[in-house]
Short mmCIF file of C-alpha atoms (C1' of nucleotides) in Angstrom, two decimals:
data_model
loop_
_atom_site.label_atom_id
_atom_site.label_comp_id
_atom_site.label_asym_id
_atom_site.label_seq_id
_atom_site.Cartn_x
_atom_site.Cartn_y
_atom_site.Cartn_z
CA UNK A 1 0.00 0.00 0.00
CA UNK A 2 0.98 3.59 -0.68
CA UNK A 3 2.84 5.38 2.11
CA UNK A 4 0.65 8.49 1.80
CA UNK A 5 -2.51 6.40 1.89
CA UNK A 6 -1.31 4.68 5.00
CA UNK A 7 -0.51 7.94 6.80
CA UNK A 8 -3.95 9.36 6.07
CA UNK A 9 -5.70 6.21 7.20
CA UNK A 10 -3.69 6.21 10.41
CA UNK A 11 -5.21 9.53 11.43
CA UNK A 12 -8.69 8.20 10.61
CA UNK A 13 -9.41 10.36 7.57
CA UNK A 14 -10.43 9.55 4.03
CA UNK A 15 -7.50 8.83 1.74
CA UNK A 16 -8.99 10.25 -1.44
CA UNK A 17 -7.12 10.27 -4.73
CA UNK A 18 -6.09 13.94 -4.49
CA UNK A 19 -5.00 13.73 -0.87
CA UNK A 20 -2.90 10.66 -1.48
CA UNK A 21 -1.35 12.16 -4.59
CA UNK A 22 -0.53 15.52 -2.98
CA UNK A 23 0.87 13.99 0.18
CA UNK A 24 2.86 11.57 -1.98
CA UNK A 25 4.37 14.47 -3.89
CA UNK A 26 5.33 16.23 -0.66
CA UNK A 27 6.81 13.06 0.79
CA UNK A 28 8.96 12.52 -2.29
CA UNK A 29 10.15 16.12 -2.43
CA UNK A 30 13.46 16.83 -0.77
CA UNK A 31 12.41 20.35 0.11
CA UNK A 32 9.28 22.43 0.68
CA UNK A 33 7.20 22.93 -2.46
CA UNK A 34 5.10 25.89 -3.54
CA UNK A 35 1.63 25.30 -4.96
CA UNK A 36 2.63 25.52 -8.66
CA UNK A 37 5.40 22.99 -8.09
CA UNK A 38 2.99 20.58 -6.46
CA UNK A 39 0.60 21.03 -9.38
CA UNK A 40 3.39 20.40 -11.85
CA UNK A 41 4.43 17.16 -10.20
CA UNK A 42 0.84 16.00 -9.95
CA UNK A 43 0.55 16.03 -13.73
CA UNK A 44 2.30 12.66 -13.85
CA UNK A 45 -0.37 11.21 -11.59
CA UNK A 46 -3.51 12.51 -13.24
CA UNK A 47 -5.58 15.64 -13.71
CA UNK A 48 -6.25 17.60 -10.54
CA UNK A 49 -7.94 20.94 -10.08
CA UNK A 50 -5.78 23.73 -8.71
CA UNK A 51 -8.43 24.82 -6.19
CA UNK A 52 -8.70 21.29 -4.88
CA UNK A 53 -4.94 21.17 -4.49
CA UNK A 54 -5.04 24.41 -2.50
CA UNK A 55 -7.72 22.90 -0.30
CA UNK A 56 -5.86 19.64 0.15
CA UNK A 57 -2.67 21.46 1.12
CA UNK A 58 -4.58 23.40 3.79
CA UNK A 59 -6.21 20.16 4.87
CA UNK A 60 -2.84 18.48 5.27
CA UNK A 61 -1.63 21.37 7.42
CA UNK A 62 -4.76 21.28 9.60
CA UNK A 63 -4.32 17.57 10.11
CA UNK A 64 -0.67 17.94 10.93
CA UNK A 65 0.58 16.00 7.91
CA UNK A 66 2.33 18.98 6.36
CA UNK A 67 3.54 22.35 7.44
CA UNK A 68 3.48 25.70 5.77
CA UNK A 69 6.63 27.72 5.38
CA UNK A 70 6.78 31.38 4.45
CA UNK A 71 9.72 31.95 2.15
CA UNK A 72 11.22 35.03 0.57
CA UNK A 73 8.70 35.17 -2.28
CA UNK A 74 4.98 35.70 -1.79
CA UNK A 75 4.04 32.06 -2.21
CA UNK A 76 3.81 29.74 0.74
CA UNK A 77 5.60 26.43 0.55
CA UNK A 78 4.48 23.14 1.96
CA UNK A 79 6.47 20.29 3.35
CA UNK A 80 5.39 16.89 4.59
CA UNK A 81 5.96 16.49 8.30
CA UNK A 82 8.34 13.65 8.87
CA UNK A 83 8.14 11.85 12.17
CA UNK A 84 11.60 13.13 13.08
CA UNK A 85 10.80 16.82 12.62
CA UNK A 86 9.43 18.32 15.76
CA UNK A 87 7.33 21.43 16.05
CA UNK A 88 10.40 23.46 16.77
CA UNK A 89 12.88 23.29 13.97
CA UNK A 90 14.45 25.55 11.39
CA UNK A 91 14.08 26.18 7.69
CA UNK A 92 16.81 27.32 5.40
CA UNK A 93 16.00 29.19 2.21
CA UNK A 94 18.60 29.73 -0.47
CA UNK A 95 18.73 33.21 -1.98
CA UNK A 96 19.98 31.81 -5.31
CA UNK A 97 17.77 28.83 -6.08
CA UNK A 98 14.90 29.55 -3.68
CA UNK A 99 14.98 26.02 -2.34
CA UNK A 100 13.76 25.58 1.20
CA UNK A 101 14.88 22.73 3.36
CA UNK A 102 14.53 21.66 6.95
CA UNK A 103 17.52 21.93 9.20
CA UNK A 104 16.60 19.41 11.83
CA UNK A 105 19.88 19.68 13.64
CA UNK A 106 19.04 23.16 14.81
CA UNK A 107 16.96 23.70 17.88
CA UNK A 108 15.82 27.29 18.29
CA UNK A 109 16.15 28.28 21.89
CA UNK A 110 13.96 30.86 23.49
CA UNK A 111 15.30 32.89 26.31
CA UNK A 112 13.70 35.87 28.00
CA UNK A 113 10.28 35.47 26.39
CA UNK A 114 7.80 37.91 27.94
CA UNK A 115 5.45 35.92 30.14
CA UNK A 116 2.16 37.35 28.90
CA UNK A 117 2.54 35.91 25.40
CA UNK A 118 1.20 32.44 24.76
CA UNK A 119 3.48 30.71 22.29
CA UNK A 120 1.91 28.25 19.88
CA UNK A 121 4.59 27.79 17.26
CA UNK A 122 8.09 28.90 16.55
CA UNK A 123 9.54 29.29 13.11
CA UNK A 124 13.20 29.91 12.57
CA UNK A 125 13.91 30.98 9.00
CA UNK A 126 17.49 31.24 7.93
CA UNK A 127 18.29 32.81 4.60
CA UNK A 128 21.53 32.60 2.73
CA UNK A 129 23.21 30.51 0.09
CA UNK A 130 22.97 26.73 0.04
CA UNK A 131 25.65 24.17 -0.53
CA UNK A 132 24.95 23.68 -4.26
CA UNK A 133 24.74 27.37 -5.17
CA UNK A 134 27.73 28.25 -3.03
CA UNK A 135 29.84 25.84 -5.05
CA UNK A 136 28.60 26.79 -8.52
CA UNK A 137 28.39 30.52 -8.13
CA UNK A 138 31.62 32.35 -7.30
CA UNK A 139 30.88 35.32 -5.10
CA UNK B 1 12.75 68.92 11.40
CA UNK B 2 10.88 65.66 10.89
CA UNK B 3 12.51 62.55 12.34
CA UNK B 4 11.93 60.55 9.14
CA UNK B 5 13.39 63.34 7.02
CA UNK B 6 16.44 63.43 9.22
CA UNK B 7 17.02 59.67 9.03
CA UNK B 8 16.84 59.69 5.23
CA UNK B 9 19.22 62.64 4.97
CA UNK B 10 21.65 60.94 7.30
CA UNK B 11 22.11 58.09 4.84
CA UNK B 12 22.63 60.59 2.02
CA UNK B 13 19.40 59.94 0.11
CA UNK B 14 16.59 62.19 -1.06
CA UNK B 15 13.91 62.75 1.52
CA UNK B 16 10.97 63.02 -0.84
CA UNK B 17 7.42 63.57 0.37
CA UNK B 18 6.39 59.93 -0.03
CA UNK B 19 9.51 58.53 1.60
CA UNK B 20 9.23 60.85 4.57
CA UNK B 21 5.55 60.10 4.96
CA UNK B 22 5.91 56.31 4.72
CA UNK B 23 8.88 56.16 7.05
CA UNK B 24 7.03 58.45 9.43
CA UNK B 25 4.07 56.07 9.46
CA UNK B 26 6.33 53.11 10.17
CA UNK B 27 8.15 54.97 12.92
CA UNK B 28 4.88 55.86 14.63
CA UNK B 29 3.48 52.35 14.38
CA UNK B 30 3.98 50.13 17.37
CA UNK B 31 4.07 47.02 15.22
CA UNK B 32 4.85 45.92 11.68
CA UNK B 33 2.35 47.20 9.09
CA UNK B 34 1.09 45.59 5.92
CA UNK B 35 0.85 47.65 2.76
CA UNK B 36 -2.90 48.43 3.03
CA UNK B 37 -2.41 49.64 6.60
CA UNK B 38 0.38 51.94 5.51
CA UNK B 39 -1.81 53.26 2.73
CA UNK B 40 -4.66 53.84 5.16
CA UNK B 41 -2.52 55.83 7.57
CA UNK B 42 -1.04 57.86 4.73
CA UNK B 43 -4.48 59.24 3.91
CA UNK B 44 -4.12 61.74 6.72
CA UNK B 45 -0.94 63.05 5.16
CA UNK B 46 -2.00 63.42 1.55
CA UNK B 47 -2.75 61.43 -1.59
CA UNK B 48 -0.16 58.79 -2.44
CA UNK B 49 -0.19 56.18 -5.16
CA UNK B 50 -0.23 52.56 -3.99
CA UNK B 51 2.48 51.52 -6.45
CA UNK B 52 4.72 54.29 -5.20
CA UNK B 53 4.14 53.14 -1.65
CA UNK B 54 5.15 49.59 -2.65
CA UNK B 55 8.28 51.00 -4.21
CA UNK B 56 9.09 53.19 -1.23
CA UNK B 57 8.66 50.27 1.17
CA UNK B 58 11.11 48.21 -0.89
CA UNK B 59 13.40 51.20 -1.03
CA UNK B 60 13.36 51.54 2.75
CA UNK B 61 14.25 47.85 3.11
CA UNK B 62 17.11 48.13 0.61
CA UNK B 63 18.48 51.13 2.44
CA UNK B 64 18.18 49.42 5.79
CA UNK B 65 15.57 51.80 7.20
CA UNK B 66 12.88 49.15 7.46
CA UNK B 67 12.65 45.41 7.47
CA UNK B 68 10.20 43.03 5.91
CA UNK B 69 8.47 40.41 7.99
CA UNK B 70 6.57 37.43 6.62
CA UNK B 71 3.49 36.87 8.74
CA UNK B 72 0.76 34.26 8.71
CA UNK B 73 -1.21 35.88 5.89
CA UNK B 74 0.11 36.33 2.39
CA UNK B 75 0.98 39.98 2.81
CA UNK B 76 4.40 41.09 3.95
CA UNK B 77 4.62 43.53 6.79
CA UNK B 78 7.11 46.32 7.21
CA UNK B 79 8.65 47.77 10.30
CA UNK B 80 11.01 50.68 10.75
CA UNK B 81 14.42 49.58 11.97
CA UNK B 82 15.11 51.17 15.29
CA UNK B 83 18.73 51.66 16.25
CA UNK B 84 18.33 49.15 19.07
CA UNK B 85 17.08 46.29 16.91
CA UNK B 86 19.91 44.22 15.60
CA UNK B 87 19.89 41.99 12.57
CA UNK B 88 19.12 39.01 14.75
CA UNK B 89 15.91 39.42 16.64
CA UNK B 90 12.47 37.88 16.86
CA UNK B 91 8.97 38.76 15.72
CA UNK B 92 5.83 37.75 17.47
CA UNK B 93 2.57 37.47 15.57
CA UNK B 94 -0.75 37.17 17.35
CA UNK B 95 -3.15 34.59 15.96
CA UNK B 96 -6.15 36.65 17.10
CA UNK B 97 -5.42 40.20 16.04
CA UNK B 98 -2.65 39.54 13.50
CA UNK B 99 -0.45 42.18 15.09
CA UNK B 100 3.28 41.67 14.65
CA UNK B 101 5.76 43.11 17.07
CA UNK B 102 9.47 42.86 17.69
CA UNK B 103 10.68 40.95 20.67
CA UNK B 104 14.05 42.51 21.15
CA UNK B 105 14.81 40.64 24.32
CA UNK B 106 15.11 37.38 22.46
CA UNK B 107 18.34 36.39 20.84
CA UNK B 108 17.98 33.42 18.52
CA UNK B 109 20.92 31.13 19.01
CA UNK B 110 22.22 28.91 16.28
CA UNK B 111 23.83 25.67 17.21
CA UNK B 112 24.96 22.90 14.93
CA UNK B 113 24.50 24.84 11.69
CA UNK B 114 25.86 22.82 8.77
CA UNK B 115 29.09 24.44 7.64
CA UNK B 116 28.39 24.55 3.92
CA UNK B 117 25.50 27.00 4.22
CA UNK B 118 26.27 30.70 4.11
CA UNK B 119 23.93 32.49 6.45
CA UNK B 120 22.84 35.99 5.50
CA UNK B 121 19.87 36.61 7.76
CA UNK B 122 17.97 34.89 10.51
CA UNK B 123 14.31 35.36 11.18
CA UNK B 124 12.66 33.97 14.27
CA UNK B 125 8.88 34.08 14.00
CA UNK B 126 6.88 33.18 17.03
CA UNK B 127 3.15 32.72 16.71
CA UNK B 128 0.61 32.62 19.46
CA UNK B 129 -1.66 34.94 21.38
CA UNK B 130 -0.58 38.37 22.52
CA UNK B 131 -1.10 40.07 25.83
CA UNK B 132 -4.22 42.02 24.83
CA UNK B 133 -6.03 39.15 23.12
CA UNK B 134 -5.11 36.71 25.86
CA UNK B 135 -6.84 38.95 28.38
CA UNK B 136 -9.98 39.72 26.36
CA UNK B 137 -10.63 36.31 24.87
CA UNK B 138 -11.22 33.45 27.27
CA UNK B 139 -9.79 30.25 25.85
"C1'" DT C 1 -27.70 -3.14 -1.41
"C1'" DC C 2 -30.35 1.06 -1.69
"C1'" DA C 3 -31.90 5.96 -0.16
"C1'" DG C 4 -30.58 9.76 1.99
"C1'" DA C 5 -26.97 12.45 4.28
"C1'" DT C 6 -22.31 14.05 4.28
"C1'" DT C 7 -17.98 15.03 2.23
"C1'" DT C 8 -15.05 16.02 -1.58
"C1'" DT C 9 -14.17 17.77 -6.06
"C1'" DG C 10 -14.29 20.84 -10.12
"C1'" DC C 11 -15.55 25.01 -12.28
"C1'" DA C 12 -16.20 29.88 -12.62
"C1'" DA C 13 -15.78 34.03 -10.78
"C1'" DC C 14 -13.73 36.96 -7.51
"C1'" DA C 15 -10.20 38.99 -4.27
"C1'" DT C 16 -5.77 40.31 -2.73
"C1'" DA C 17 -0.88 41.31 -3.21
"C1'" DG C 18 2.51 42.76 -5.89
"C1'" DT C 19 4.94 44.04 -10.59
"C1'" DT C 20 6.00 46.25 -15.08
"C1'" DG C 21 6.10 49.75 -18.66
"C1'" DC C 22 5.88 54.13 -19.66
"C1'" DA C 23 4.96 59.05 -19.61
"C1'" DT C 24 5.12 63.02 -16.58
"C1'" DA C 25 6.95 65.56 -12.70
"C1'" DA C 26 10.47 66.72 -9.54
"C1'" DA C 27 15.12 67.25 -8.18
"C1'" DC C 28 19.80 67.56 -9.00
"C1'" DT C 29 24.19 69.11 -11.67
"C1'" DA C 30 26.99 71.76 -14.35
"C1'" DT D 1 18.71 77.73 -16.76
"C1'" DA D 2 19.21 73.47 -19.80
"C1'" DG D 3 20.01 68.93 -19.67
"C1'" DT D 4 20.21 64.76 -16.98
"C1'" DT D 5 18.84 61.80 -13.55
"C1'" DT D 6 15.53 60.18 -10.27
"C1'" DA D 7 10.92 59.66 -8.44
"C1'" DT D 8 6.02 59.44 -9.06
"C1'" DG D 9 1.47 58.23 -10.94
"C1'" DC D 10 -1.41 55.66 -13.91
"C1'" DA D 11 -2.96 51.63 -16.36
"C1'" DA D 12 -2.55 47.15 -17.23
"C1'" DC D 13 -0.90 42.78 -15.91
"C1'" DT D 14 0.70 38.65 -13.14
"C1'" DA D 15 0.71 35.70 -9.24
"C1'" DT D 16 -1.46 33.75 -5.41
"C1'" DG D 17 -5.18 32.46 -3.14
"C1'" DT D 18 -10.53 32.30 -1.91
"C1'" DT D 19 -15.62 31.71 -2.31
"C1'" DG D 20 -20.01 29.89 -3.93
"C1'" DC D 21 -22.21 26.43 -5.79
"C1'" DA D 22 -23.46 22.29 -8.24
"C1'" DA D 23 -22.01 17.61 -9.41
"C1'" DA D 24 -19.64 13.49 -8.00
"C1'" DA D 25 -17.98 10.42 -4.61
"C1'" DT D 26 -18.33 8.36 -0.26
"C1'" DC D 27 -20.39 6.95 3.89
"C1'" DT D 28 -24.31 5.27 7.03
"C1'" DG D 29 -28.19 2.99 8.55
"C1'" DA D 30 -32.08 0.33 7.33
#
DNA sequence: TCAGATTTTGCAACATAGTTGCATAAACTA
DNA sequence: TAGTTTATGCAACTATGTTGCAAAATCTGA
């Protein structure tokens, strides 16, 4: 059975064709994908409506199967939540290629947080130049 | 003389009417403002074109007089850089009222960053419920 | 397994956020 | 003050995302 299918069934929700396909795409991607990229990769798997894909991406986030990352551009990117990524981890976005990836080794530490704020999530976005681009592009 | 005017002159750039007005709005705001909010507040100061305001906001960022914060919505928010805010600081966005404010007391610490990534900026976004909303809205 | 209820999908239209090209206006320089 | 550069305003456009609604798919209980 499909990995994506399995994950959706495990949380007791309906593994429809679109959900399975979208989650599958996210699981296979090495980095966070923007909506157009997801749509592009779905073309190999069938015809899916862009609105439905938007809704499925939101659905995945609500059900904790993916998370939304705000990058440098205007578009949000989505990434499947792997069991080993906790709620508190960092994303790295490359200025050159725009790729976003999880840096699981980094644990953002909060010190001196004002007491009257209730914290629900922490996002640590690091921007710079990634390994690949740093090698190819002399600076 | 106007504070905004002065700041722009100090960096050796032209303090035009729009630039002074926009920077003034950002300086007076307690939190980061999205483009429509800036436009709204500018109405008291005269008629300004929305495209020009977009361009001025970008201009302020390029010249280091403001910084751009990605919030939960799609719109970017802009905040005047105060002398006491360093390049590495945190933003807090309230889930209820959407307000974004700087938390200068927090210093994001990076540990275990992979060596092959060149870091240019670090953004620590904390989401939750702010002081005001936490008091008014029982949860 | 069928009828009705619920959920999901697809389509069209709309909304929001931001960009581009270009002509005019303002500011600067010699 | 004339010419050059820079900034602004307007219109049109692109990108990203949302809403309403009807049709299709799925589920549930008899």
